[in-house]
Amino acid sequence: MKINCLRIAALAAATLALVCSCHEHRQGSEEENNPREISEYEGCEAYDEYFTPERLRVDITLVGNATEQRAYVNRMFREKQWSGSPASLINEFGYGEYIYKVFSGDKLVFSSGFCTLFDEWRTTEQAKTTDMSMGHALWMPFPKDSVHVSVCQRIRETGGYESILEFDVDPTDRHIAPCENGYNVTCLHYSGESAHKVDLVFAGEGYSAGEKGKLRTDARRMMNYLFSMEPYSARKDDFNIWLVESLSVDSGVDIPQEGIWRSTVMDSGYDTFYEDRYLTIWDQTKIADVLSGTAFDAVYVIANDEKYGGGGIYNSYALGSSDHKYSLEVFIHEFGHSFAGLGDEYFDSSDPYGDDYYPAGIEPWEPNITNQTDFESKWADMMDVPGVGLYEGAGYMTKGCWRPVEDCRMKTNTAEGFCPVCQRAINRMIDFYTR
């Protein structure tokens, strides 16, 4: 969850700065200290006043090192329809290591929290001596009139935020390019209008032209697994499932530690941060290019490979290999990170992060872990549910961080399912997209 990736790949501890009113998907707090205070919104009426039915994509470049971070606007696109609920325009969860806010004059009209791979990289040893950059895409409903956008990062030591990028958007700017790719989009499951459903998109990575049938089979296998597990099985009618048939020149993905390099649509690869099983996509805008022709609320990239690996980044993307014996389990775990903001519940005394990953006195923002700084905001109201309690050891820390139950899919691949606390968090996210 350090951005919430498959702990599979020993991630690196996080240190980000922010103090404005922003959020990311690490362990943090809430927008302007309490995002729920601004959740009362005019809903559909406000949407029609400020936005068109389309989607605006803003590609930014994050630049920096372990001690500083900057961001720059790269390009903007007008894309297919906005698929989010018109009644859910304001971030009300406080999840993520970043937040971006859209203002019409002085009025906040849209906000969203997210995490990035770049934020995680900043915690690595390499970041102490090297500057690096990564691309990241932000999405919002397409504005009818000029708006101001503020992008903020979380300050790890305080839980507050600071601005790293401020810019204006003029919707009449002729340099906002139309963007729609030619990939075929297949509907795997349809429940209704996108504005009131969770639109989950599977996207193929490392599938050659002759493997289209395999991609469709793999996507259906993962969809069926999703709907076999609560709370997704009970909420099946709240989902639309799509498959973007993004095909690559080569079959498979990069495995640098084995000297294997392949030409694929999204340039995914293992060995991220020199961790053997950490499978990621370095430039998230390459995923954005694949998604430009379809409605989506969440994306899972299926990497055509048999090696064990994956990663999940809150409100950004999740991915995993297709053919390992635990590929389905990796999918459900990583999707928990990227979709619902769930934290990793496992821990290990040999973990490189040590027992100070979550600063004392700052409540982790993930809904399923706590350091008891503000336990009332977590599952204190569920302590009478059978099996739910405070189990020390979570978030990569053996001491000082607690999880709700003994075992859960956010802890191991062999747990029976998601615990009641995680199920509630998932249900709340589904509710947010479907209201």
Tab-separated table of C-alpha atoms in Angstrom:
chain	number	residue	atom	x	y	z
A	1	MET	CA	0.000	0.000	0.000
A	2	LYS	CA	2.840	2.347	0.120
A	3	ILE	CA	0.858	3.339	-2.720
A	4	ASN	CA	-0.582	0.083	-2.194
A	5	CYS	CA	1.214	-2.302	-4.336
A	6	LEU	CA	1.582	-6.012	-4.038
A	7	ARG	CA	3.779	-6.139	-0.992
A	8	ILE	CA	4.917	-8.900	-3.129
A	9	ALA	CA	7.534	-6.529	-4.123
A	10	ALA	CA	9.014	-5.067	-1.079
A	11	LEU	CA	7.941	-1.541	-1.580
A	12	ALA	CA	9.776	1.285	-0.111
A	13	ALA	CA	8.691	3.405	2.778
A	14	ALA	CA	6.841	6.505	1.961
A	15	THR	CA	7.696	10.089	2.514
A	16	LEU	CA	5.612	12.684	0.794
A	17	ALA	CA	4.818	16.209	1.398
A	18	LEU	CA	1.518	17.958	1.253
A	19	VAL	CA	-0.354	20.580	3.096
A	20	CYS	CA	-3.050	22.180	1.133
A	21	SER	CA	-5.945	19.867	0.925
A	22	CYS	CA	-4.934	16.833	-0.989
A	23	HIS	CA	-4.615	13.076	-0.606
A	24	GLU	CA	-2.978	9.930	-1.942
A	25	HIS	CA	-3.288	6.231	-1.460
A	26	ARG	CA	-0.761	5.527	1.204
A	27	GLN	CA	-1.439	5.851	4.824
A	28	GLY	CA	-2.884	9.189	5.516
A	29	SER	CA	-5.723	11.381	6.535
A	30	GLU	CA	-8.544	13.308	4.980
A	31	GLU	CA	-9.030	16.105	2.547
A	32	GLU	CA	-8.792	19.426	4.346
A	33	ASN	CA	-8.664	17.221	7.422
A	34	ASN	CA	-12.228	16.051	6.859
A	35	PRO	CA	-13.417	15.423	3.315
A	36	ARG	CA	-16.830	14.385	4.548
A	37	GLU	CA	-17.541	17.956	5.599
A	38	ILE	CA	-17.795	18.949	1.938
A	39	SER	CA	-19.592	15.857	0.690
A	40	GLU	CA	-22.984	17.579	0.696
A	41	TYR	CA	-23.166	18.652	-2.909
A	42	GLU	CA	-25.797	19.654	-5.420
A	43	GLY	CA	-25.227	16.405	-7.271
A	44	CYS	CA	-26.743	16.127	-10.722
A	45	GLU	CA	-27.848	19.768	-10.814
A	46	ALA	CA	-24.275	20.903	-10.148
A	47	TYR	CA	-22.924	18.543	-12.765
A	48	ASP	CA	-25.118	19.981	-15.488
A	49	GLU	CA	-24.185	23.510	-14.458
A	50	TYR	CA	-20.429	23.022	-14.624
A	51	PHE	CA	-19.695	20.046	-16.888
A	52	THR	CA	-20.454	18.487	-20.258
A	53	PRO	CA	-21.007	14.715	-20.636
A	54	GLU	CA	-17.414	14.290	-21.844
A	55	ARG	CA	-14.150	13.583	-20.013
A	56	LEU	CA	-11.085	15.807	-19.695
A	57	ARG	CA	-7.725	14.105	-19.356
A	58	VAL	CA	-4.707	16.050	-18.160
A	59	ASP	CA	-1.310	14.369	-18.458
A	60	ILE	CA	1.206	15.678	-15.946
A	61	THR	CA	4.863	14.906	-15.347
A	62	LEU	CA	6.059	14.326	-11.784
A	63	VAL	CA	9.702	15.230	-11.224
A	64	GLY	CA	11.893	15.082	-8.166
A	65	ASN	CA	13.841	12.982	-5.697
A	66	ALA	CA	13.601	11.817	-2.099
A	67	THR	CA	13.409	15.335	-0.671
A	68	GLU	CA	11.450	17.350	-3.221
A	69	GLN	CA	8.720	16.923	-5.808
A	70	ARG	CA	7.464	19.096	-8.640
A	71	ALA	CA	4.789	18.623	-11.269
A	72	TYR	CA	4.198	20.062	-14.726
A	73	VAL	CA	1.323	19.940	-17.175
A	74	ASN	CA	2.223	17.987	-20.286
A	75	ARG	CA	-0.902	17.830	-22.457
A	76	MET	CA	-4.710	17.763	-22.334
A	77	PHE	CA	-7.276	15.642	-24.163
A	78	ARG	CA	-11.019	15.588	-24.731
A	79	GLU	CA	-12.135	11.970	-24.314
A	80	LYS	CA	-15.232	9.811	-24.367
A	81	GLN	CA	-18.007	10.250	-21.849
A	82	TRP	CA	-17.414	10.774	-18.155
A	83	SER	CA	-18.686	7.614	-16.495
A	84	GLY	CA	-18.696	8.641	-12.844
A	85	SER	CA	-21.858	9.366	-10.934
A	86	PRO	CA	-22.977	12.990	-11.394
A	87	ALA	CA	-23.930	12.905	-7.725
A	88	SER	CA	-20.388	11.989	-6.608
A	89	LEU	CA	-18.172	14.842	-7.698
A	90	ILE	CA	-16.378	15.548	-4.420
A	91	ASN	CA	-13.817	13.253	-2.788
A	92	GLU	CA	-15.350	12.156	0.496
A	93	PHE	CA	-12.988	9.396	1.586
A	94	GLY	CA	-9.693	11.164	2.234
A	95	TYR	CA	-7.788	8.316	0.575
A	96	GLY	CA	-4.508	8.726	-1.250
A	97	GLU	CA	-1.184	10.519	-1.133
A	98	TYR	CA	-2.374	13.202	-3.530
A	99	ILE	CA	-5.555	15.087	-4.240
A	100	TYR	CA	-6.566	17.330	-7.109
A	101	LYS	CA	-9.328	19.917	-6.855
A	102	VAL	CA	-11.211	21.744	-9.568
A	103	PHE	CA	-12.591	25.221	-8.875
A	104	SER	CA	-15.071	27.342	-10.786
A	105	GLY	CA	-14.247	30.717	-9.325
A	106	ASP	CA	-14.142	30.086	-5.584
A	107	LYS	CA	-16.451	27.073	-5.731
A	108	LEU	CA	-15.075	23.567	-5.458
A	109	VAL	CA	-16.821	21.577	-8.191
A	110	PHE	CA	-14.755	18.371	-8.345
A	111	SER	CA	-12.015	16.598	-6.387
A	112	SER	CA	-10.344	13.205	-6.357
A	113	GLY	CA	-7.608	11.481	-4.335
A	114	PHE	CA	-5.024	9.182	-5.859
A	115	CYS	CA	-1.598	7.567	-5.520
A	116	THR	CA	1.347	7.222	-7.893
A	117	LEU	CA	4.268	4.936	-8.507
A	118	PHE	CA	6.456	8.031	-8.434
A	119	ASP	CA	5.545	8.681	-4.822
A	120	GLU	CA	6.732	5.221	-3.937
A	121	TRP	CA	9.946	5.610	-5.911
A	122	ARG	CA	10.765	8.669	-3.811
A	123	THR	CA	11.162	6.381	-0.803
A	124	THR	CA	13.871	4.246	-2.425
A	125	GLU	CA	17.625	4.488	-1.988
A	126	GLN	CA	17.978	5.532	-5.619
A	127	ALA	CA	15.846	8.610	-4.991
A	128	LYS	CA	18.371	9.871	-2.432
A	129	THR	CA	20.981	10.456	-5.137
A	130	THR	CA	19.031	10.696	-8.401
A	131	ASP	CA	16.319	12.861	-9.944
A	132	MET	CA	13.591	11.038	-11.854
A	133	SER	CA	10.350	11.763	-13.692
A	134	MET	CA	7.167	9.788	-14.375
A	135	GLY	CA	3.999	10.525	-16.296
A	136	HIS	CA	0.561	10.425	-14.703
A	137	ALA	CA	-2.927	11.147	-16.038
A	138	LEU	CA	-5.691	12.971	-14.178
A	139	TRP	CA	-9.332	12.734	-15.248
A	140	MET	CA	-12.330	14.936	-14.550
A	141	PRO	CA	-15.632	15.782	-16.212
A	142	PHE	CA	-15.075	18.180	-19.125
A	143	PRO	CA	-15.790	21.730	-17.907
A	144	LYS	CA	-18.204	24.060	-19.681
A	145	ASP	CA	-16.242	27.154	-18.655
A	146	SER	CA	-12.720	27.930	-17.467
A	147	VAL	CA	-11.686	26.249	-14.215
A	148	HIS	CA	-8.666	26.243	-11.933
A	149	VAL	CA	-6.996	22.982	-10.919
A	150	SER	CA	-4.892	22.491	-7.796
A	151	VAL	CA	-2.795	19.332	-7.334
A	152	CYS	CA	-1.507	18.691	-3.807
A	153	GLN	CA	0.617	16.071	-2.123
A	154	ARG	CA	0.325	14.721	1.392
A	155	ILE	CA	2.851	15.627	4.040
A	156	ARG	CA	3.757	12.354	5.676
A	157	GLU	CA	4.824	13.905	8.955
A	158	THR	CA	1.619	15.891	9.507
A	159	GLY	CA	-1.086	14.358	7.338
A	160	GLY	CA	-1.706	17.761	5.784
A	161	TYR	CA	-1.088	18.850	2.204
A	162	GLU	CA	0.859	21.254	0.063
A	163	SER	CA	0.389	22.317	-3.519
A	164	ILE	CA	2.757	20.996	-6.185
A	165	LEU	CA	0.901	22.251	-9.261
A	166	GLU	CA	-1.623	25.002	-10.058
A	167	PHE	CA	-3.037	25.575	-13.546
A	168	ASP	CA	-6.079	26.815	-15.424
A	169	VAL	CA	-8.129	24.978	-18.029
A	170	ASP	CA	-9.854	26.857	-20.824
A	171	PRO	CA	-12.240	24.351	-22.440
A	172	THR	CA	-12.160	26.327	-25.713
A	173	ASP	CA	-8.381	25.941	-26.051
A	174	ARG	CA	-7.788	24.429	-29.492
A	175	HIS	CA	-4.775	22.531	-28.141
A	176	ILE	CA	-7.033	20.250	-26.094
A	177	ALA	CA	-6.884	17.380	-28.558
A	178	PRO	CA	-9.617	14.830	-29.201
A	179	CYS	CA	-8.398	11.405	-28.150
A	180	GLU	CA	-9.869	8.020	-28.920
A	181	ASN	CA	-7.908	4.941	-29.883
A	182	GLY	CA	-8.888	2.179	-32.270
A	183	TYR	CA	-8.926	-0.700	-29.799
A	184	ASN	CA	-11.919	-2.982	-29.834
A	185	VAL	CA	-13.945	-2.827	-26.612
A	186	THR	CA	-15.940	-5.918	-25.626
A	187	CYS	CA	-18.710	-5.909	-23.036
A	188	LEU	CA	-18.354	-8.836	-20.623
A	189	HIS	CA	-21.154	-7.875	-18.230
A	190	TYR	CA	-23.696	-5.069	-18.482
A	191	SER	CA	-26.016	-3.895	-15.732
A	192	GLY	CA	-27.060	-0.433	-16.860
A	193	GLU	CA	-26.149	3.182	-17.497
A	194	SER	CA	-22.506	3.962	-16.725
A	195	ALA	CA	-23.343	7.031	-14.631
A	196	HIS	CA	-24.849	4.785	-11.958
A	197	LYS	CA	-22.668	1.689	-12.239
A	198	VAL	CA	-19.049	0.833	-11.493
A	199	ASP	CA	-17.404	0.540	-14.896
A	200	LEU	CA	-14.494	-1.873	-14.433
A	201	VAL	CA	-12.238	-2.214	-17.463
A	202	PHE	CA	-9.832	-5.075	-18.067
A	203	ALA	CA	-7.021	-4.167	-20.472
A	204	GLY	CA	-4.661	-6.582	-22.175
A	205	GLU	CA	-0.895	-6.197	-21.901
A	206	GLY	CA	1.562	-8.444	-23.710
A	207	TYR	CA	-1.048	-10.265	-25.791
A	208	SER	CA	-0.021	-10.612	-29.432
A	209	ALA	CA	-2.462	-10.447	-32.339
A	210	GLY	CA	-2.885	-14.224	-32.290
A	211	GLU	CA	-3.771	-14.248	-28.574
A	212	LYS	CA	-7.000	-12.273	-28.646
A	213	GLY	CA	-8.970	-15.372	-27.699
A	214	LYS	CA	-6.704	-16.008	-24.710
A	215	LEU	CA	-7.153	-12.401	-23.555
A	216	ARG	CA	-10.933	-12.778	-23.645
A	217	THR	CA	-10.734	-16.058	-21.728
A	218	ASP	CA	-8.404	-14.591	-19.095
A	219	ALA	CA	-10.625	-11.534	-18.613
A	220	ARG	CA	-13.758	-13.654	-18.161
A	221	ARG	CA	-11.939	-15.896	-15.693
A	222	MET	CA	-11.029	-12.869	-13.568
A	223	MET	CA	-14.513	-11.391	-13.817
A	224	ASN	CA	-16.052	-14.660	-12.662
A	225	TYR	CA	-13.638	-14.823	-9.743
A	226	LEU	CA	-14.544	-11.272	-8.734
A	227	PHE	CA	-18.224	-12.122	-8.631
A	228	SER	CA	-17.575	-15.289	-6.649
A	229	MET	CA	-16.445	-13.280	-3.626
A	230	GLU	CA	-18.322	-10.991	-1.266
A	231	PRO	CA	-19.194	-8.229	-1.384
A	232	TYR	CA	-18.779	-8.249	-5.176
A	233	SER	CA	-21.089	-11.240	-5.625
A	234	ALA	CA	-23.943	-9.421	-3.891
A	235	ARG	CA	-23.225	-6.239	-5.852
A	236	LYS	CA	-22.881	-7.837	-9.291
A	237	ASP	CA	-25.764	-5.772	-10.663
A	238	ASP	CA	-23.878	-2.585	-9.764
A	239	PHE	CA	-21.057	-3.361	-12.206
A	240	ASN	CA	-20.428	-3.077	-15.900
A	241	ILE	CA	-17.380	-5.039	-17.030
A	242	TRP	CA	-15.511	-4.143	-20.217
A	243	LEU	CA	-12.475	-5.521	-21.986
A	244	VAL	CA	-10.165	-3.322	-24.053
A	245	GLU	CA	-8.523	-5.664	-26.534
A	246	SER	CA	-5.197	-3.856	-26.549
A	247	LEU	CA	-2.819	-6.113	-28.458
A	248	SER	CA	0.976	-5.889	-28.538
A	249	VAL	CA	3.739	-6.666	-30.985
A	250	ASP	CA	5.233	-9.252	-28.633
A	251	SER	CA	3.765	-11.811	-26.277
A	252	GLY	CA	4.700	-11.430	-22.610
A	253	VAL	CA	6.167	-8.557	-20.602
A	254	ASP	CA	9.613	-7.259	-19.651
A	255	ILE	CA	11.610	-9.335	-17.150
A	256	PRO	CA	14.802	-7.251	-16.739
A	257	GLN	CA	16.364	-9.574	-14.166
A	258	GLU	CA	16.351	-12.281	-16.851
A	259	GLY	CA	17.401	-9.975	-19.684
A	260	ILE	CA	13.990	-10.281	-21.343
A	261	TRP	CA	12.600	-7.206	-23.121
A	262	ARG	CA	9.396	-7.148	-25.123
A	263	SER	CA	7.512	-4.629	-27.217
A	264	THR	CA	4.136	-4.166	-25.529
A	265	VAL	CA	1.399	-1.553	-25.522
A	266	MET	CA	1.950	-0.314	-21.961
A	267	ASP	CA	5.614	-1.231	-21.376
A	268	SER	CA	4.928	-3.190	-18.193
A	269	GLY	CA	7.720	-5.037	-16.457
A	270	TYR	CA	8.827	-6.884	-13.357
A	271	ASP	CA	11.745	-5.894	-11.148
A	272	THR	CA	10.359	-2.455	-10.333
A	273	PHE	CA	12.727	-0.833	-7.839
A	274	TYR	CA	14.835	-4.008	-8.302
A	275	GLU	CA	12.176	-6.125	-6.595
A	276	ASP	CA	11.826	-9.388	-8.515
A	277	ARG	CA	8.032	-9.798	-8.365
A	278	TYR	CA	6.981	-6.158	-8.440
A	279	LEU	CA	5.173	-5.824	-11.772
A	280	THR	CA	4.211	-2.258	-12.724
A	281	ILE	CA	3.829	0.219	-15.556
A	282	TRP	CA	6.332	3.039	-15.152
A	283	ASP	CA	4.426	5.626	-17.193
A	284	GLN	CA	0.760	5.576	-16.216
A	285	THR	CA	-0.203	7.742	-19.215
A	286	LYS	CA	0.345	4.671	-21.406
A	287	ILE	CA	-2.581	3.075	-19.605
A	288	ALA	CA	-4.518	6.286	-20.162
A	289	ASP	CA	-3.901	5.988	-23.906
A	290	VAL	CA	-5.450	2.513	-23.854
A	291	LEU	CA	-8.492	3.721	-21.898
A	292	SER	CA	-9.214	6.783	-24.014
A	293	GLY	CA	-11.980	5.129	-26.048
A	294	THR	CA	-14.060	3.641	-23.255
A	295	ALA	CA	-15.970	4.580	-20.137
A	296	PHE	CA	-14.226	3.495	-16.939
A	297	ASP	CA	-14.147	3.982	-13.184
A	298	ALA	CA	-11.464	1.402	-12.441
A	299	VAL	CA	-8.942	-0.561	-14.485
A	300	TYR	CA	-7.139	-3.868	-14.084
A	301	VAL	CA	-4.326	-4.603	-16.532
A	302	ILE	CA	-3.901	-8.306	-17.303
A	303	ALA	CA	-0.248	-9.016	-18.073
A	304	ASN	CA	0.173	-12.072	-20.276
A	305	ASP	CA	2.762	-13.975	-18.254
A	306	GLU	CA	3.077	-16.936	-15.886
A	307	LYS	CA	5.422	-15.355	-13.339
A	308	TYR	CA	4.065	-14.363	-9.916
A	309	GLY	CA	3.724	-10.618	-9.594
A	310	GLY	CA	1.576	-7.543	-9.626
A	311	GLY	CA	0.814	-4.217	-8.023
A	312	GLY	CA	-2.076	-1.943	-7.110
A	313	ILE	CA	-2.051	1.852	-6.854
A	314	TYR	CA	-5.075	3.621	-5.428
A	315	ASN	CA	-7.317	5.286	-8.010
A	316	SER	CA	-4.649	4.768	-10.650
A	317	TYR	CA	-4.419	1.137	-11.763
A	318	ALA	CA	-3.858	-2.436	-10.697
A	319	LEU	CA	-2.249	-5.226	-12.671
A	320	GLY	CA	-1.093	-8.764	-12.344
A	321	SER	CA	0.090	-11.706	-14.395
A	322	SER	CA	-2.424	-13.974	-16.080
A	323	ASP	CA	-1.103	-17.503	-15.753
A	324	HIS	CA	0.413	-18.045	-12.315
A	325	LYS	CA	-1.502	-20.408	-10.023
A	326	TYR	CA	-2.252	-17.437	-7.740
A	327	SER	CA	-3.143	-14.947	-10.486
A	328	LEU	CA	-6.776	-14.756	-9.419
A	329	GLU	CA	-5.846	-14.209	-5.782
A	330	VAL	CA	-3.368	-11.508	-6.777
A	331	PHE	CA	-6.110	-9.839	-8.832
A	332	ILE	CA	-8.620	-9.652	-5.996
A	333	HIS	CA	-5.962	-8.363	-3.578
A	334	GLU	CA	-4.520	-5.718	-5.887
A	335	PHE	CA	-7.948	-4.561	-6.973
A	336	GLY	CA	-8.704	-4.046	-3.274
A	337	HIS	CA	-5.852	-1.530	-3.203
A	338	SER	CA	-6.623	0.319	-6.406
A	339	PHE	CA	-10.421	0.401	-6.178
A	340	ALA	CA	-11.299	0.543	-2.481
A	341	GLY	CA	-8.143	2.038	-0.977
A	342	LEU	CA	-7.499	-0.993	1.229
A	343	GLY	CA	-4.145	-1.286	2.961
A	344	ASP	CA	-1.882	-4.314	3.200
A	345	GLU	CA	-2.513	-6.221	6.405
A	346	TYR	CA	0.596	-8.352	6.337
A	347	PHE	CA	3.792	-7.678	8.231
A	348	ASP	CA	7.194	-9.246	8.692
A	349	SER	CA	9.920	-8.657	11.254
A	350	SER	CA	12.422	-8.608	8.393
A	351	ASP	CA	10.453	-6.019	6.411
A	352	PRO	CA	12.780	-3.271	5.195
A	353	TYR	CA	10.393	-0.527	6.248
A	354	GLY	CA	10.697	-1.260	9.932
A	355	ASP	CA	8.114	-0.410	12.556
A	356	ASP	CA	7.869	3.280	11.740
A	357	TYR	CA	6.288	3.251	8.295
A	358	TYR	CA	3.189	4.939	9.671
A	359	PRO	CA	4.223	7.956	11.747
A	360	ALA	CA	3.009	7.888	15.320
A	361	GLY	CA	0.187	10.329	15.894
A	362	ILE	CA	-0.999	10.311	12.255
A	363	GLU	CA	-3.864	7.898	11.616
A	364	PRO	CA	-3.323	5.831	8.435
A	365	TRP	CA	-5.852	6.776	5.791
A	366	GLU	CA	-6.534	3.198	4.666
A	367	PRO	CA	-9.881	2.071	6.151
A	368	ASN	CA	-8.677	-1.377	7.274
A	369	ILE	CA	-5.575	-0.529	9.314
A	370	THR	CA	-5.071	1.710	12.337
A	371	ASN	CA	-2.382	2.912	14.712
A	372	GLN	CA	-5.219	3.865	17.088
A	373	THR	CA	-4.571	7.585	16.815
A	374	ASP	CA	-8.168	7.942	15.609
A	375	PHE	CA	-9.636	4.482	15.929
A	376	GLU	CA	-13.151	5.905	16.170
A	377	SER	CA	-12.904	6.785	12.467
A	378	LYS	CA	-12.125	3.165	11.574
A	379	TRP	CA	-13.973	0.063	12.794
A	380	ALA	CA	-14.634	0.940	16.439
A	381	ASP	CA	-18.348	0.653	15.634
A	382	MET	CA	-17.816	-2.936	14.410
A	383	MET	CA	-16.066	-4.379	17.445
A	384	ASP	CA	-19.163	-6.405	18.314
A	385	VAL	CA	-19.024	-8.239	14.950
A	386	PRO	CA	-17.797	-11.837	15.473
A	387	GLY	CA	-14.091	-12.126	14.714
A	388	VAL	CA	-13.491	-8.385	14.481
A	389	GLY	CA	-11.034	-6.867	16.910
A	390	LEU	CA	-7.581	-5.316	17.063
A	391	TYR	CA	-4.833	-7.652	15.845
A	392	GLU	CA	-1.375	-6.141	16.075
A	393	GLY	CA	0.764	-6.404	12.956
A	394	ALA	CA	-0.312	-4.693	9.735
A	395	GLY	CA	0.871	-2.226	7.122
A	396	TYR	CA	4.327	-3.861	7.022
A	397	MET	CA	4.758	-3.126	10.748
A	398	THR	CA	5.018	-5.802	13.417
A	399	LYS	CA	4.246	-3.316	16.193
A	400	GLY	CA	2.154	-0.197	16.459
A	401	CYS	CA	-0.286	-0.964	13.645
A	402	TRP	CA	-3.403	-3.119	13.855
A	403	ARG	CA	-5.707	-4.981	11.429
A	404	PRO	CA	-9.373	-5.929	11.988
A	405	VAL	CA	-9.226	-9.757	11.903
A	406	GLU	CA	-6.743	-12.591	12.115
A	407	ASP	CA	-6.740	-13.220	8.368
A	408	CYS	CA	-8.210	-11.540	5.301
A	409	ARG	CA	-7.505	-11.342	1.573
A	410	MET	CA	-5.588	-8.147	2.280
A	411	LYS	CA	-3.234	-10.262	4.393
A	412	THR	CA	-2.894	-13.609	2.599
A	413	ASN	CA	-3.918	-15.325	-0.628
A	414	THR	CA	-5.370	-18.217	1.334
A	415	ALA	CA	-7.870	-16.346	3.497
A	416	GLU	CA	-11.479	-17.372	2.953
A	417	GLY	CA	-12.422	-13.894	1.784
A	418	PHE	CA	-12.524	-10.238	2.753
A	419	CYS	CA	-13.179	-9.449	6.397
A	420	PRO	CA	-16.284	-7.464	7.452
A	421	VAL	CA	-14.296	-4.224	7.701
A	422	CYS	CA	-12.869	-4.555	4.199
A	423	GLN	CA	-16.264	-5.543	2.842
A	424	ARG	CA	-17.785	-2.400	4.286
A	425	ALA	CA	-15.066	-0.266	2.710
A	426	ILE	CA	-15.625	-1.920	-0.678
A	427	ASN	CA	-19.382	-1.434	-0.392
A	428	ARG	CA	-18.928	2.223	0.432
A	429	MET	CA	-16.808	2.715	-2.681
A	430	ILE	CA	-19.386	0.919	-4.832
A	431	ASP	CA	-22.063	3.165	-3.327
A	432	PHE	CA	-20.009	6.242	-4.221
A	433	TYR	CA	-19.888	5.292	-7.902
A	434	THR	CA	-23.501	4.151	-8.163
A	435	ARG	CA	-25.522	6.746	-6.284
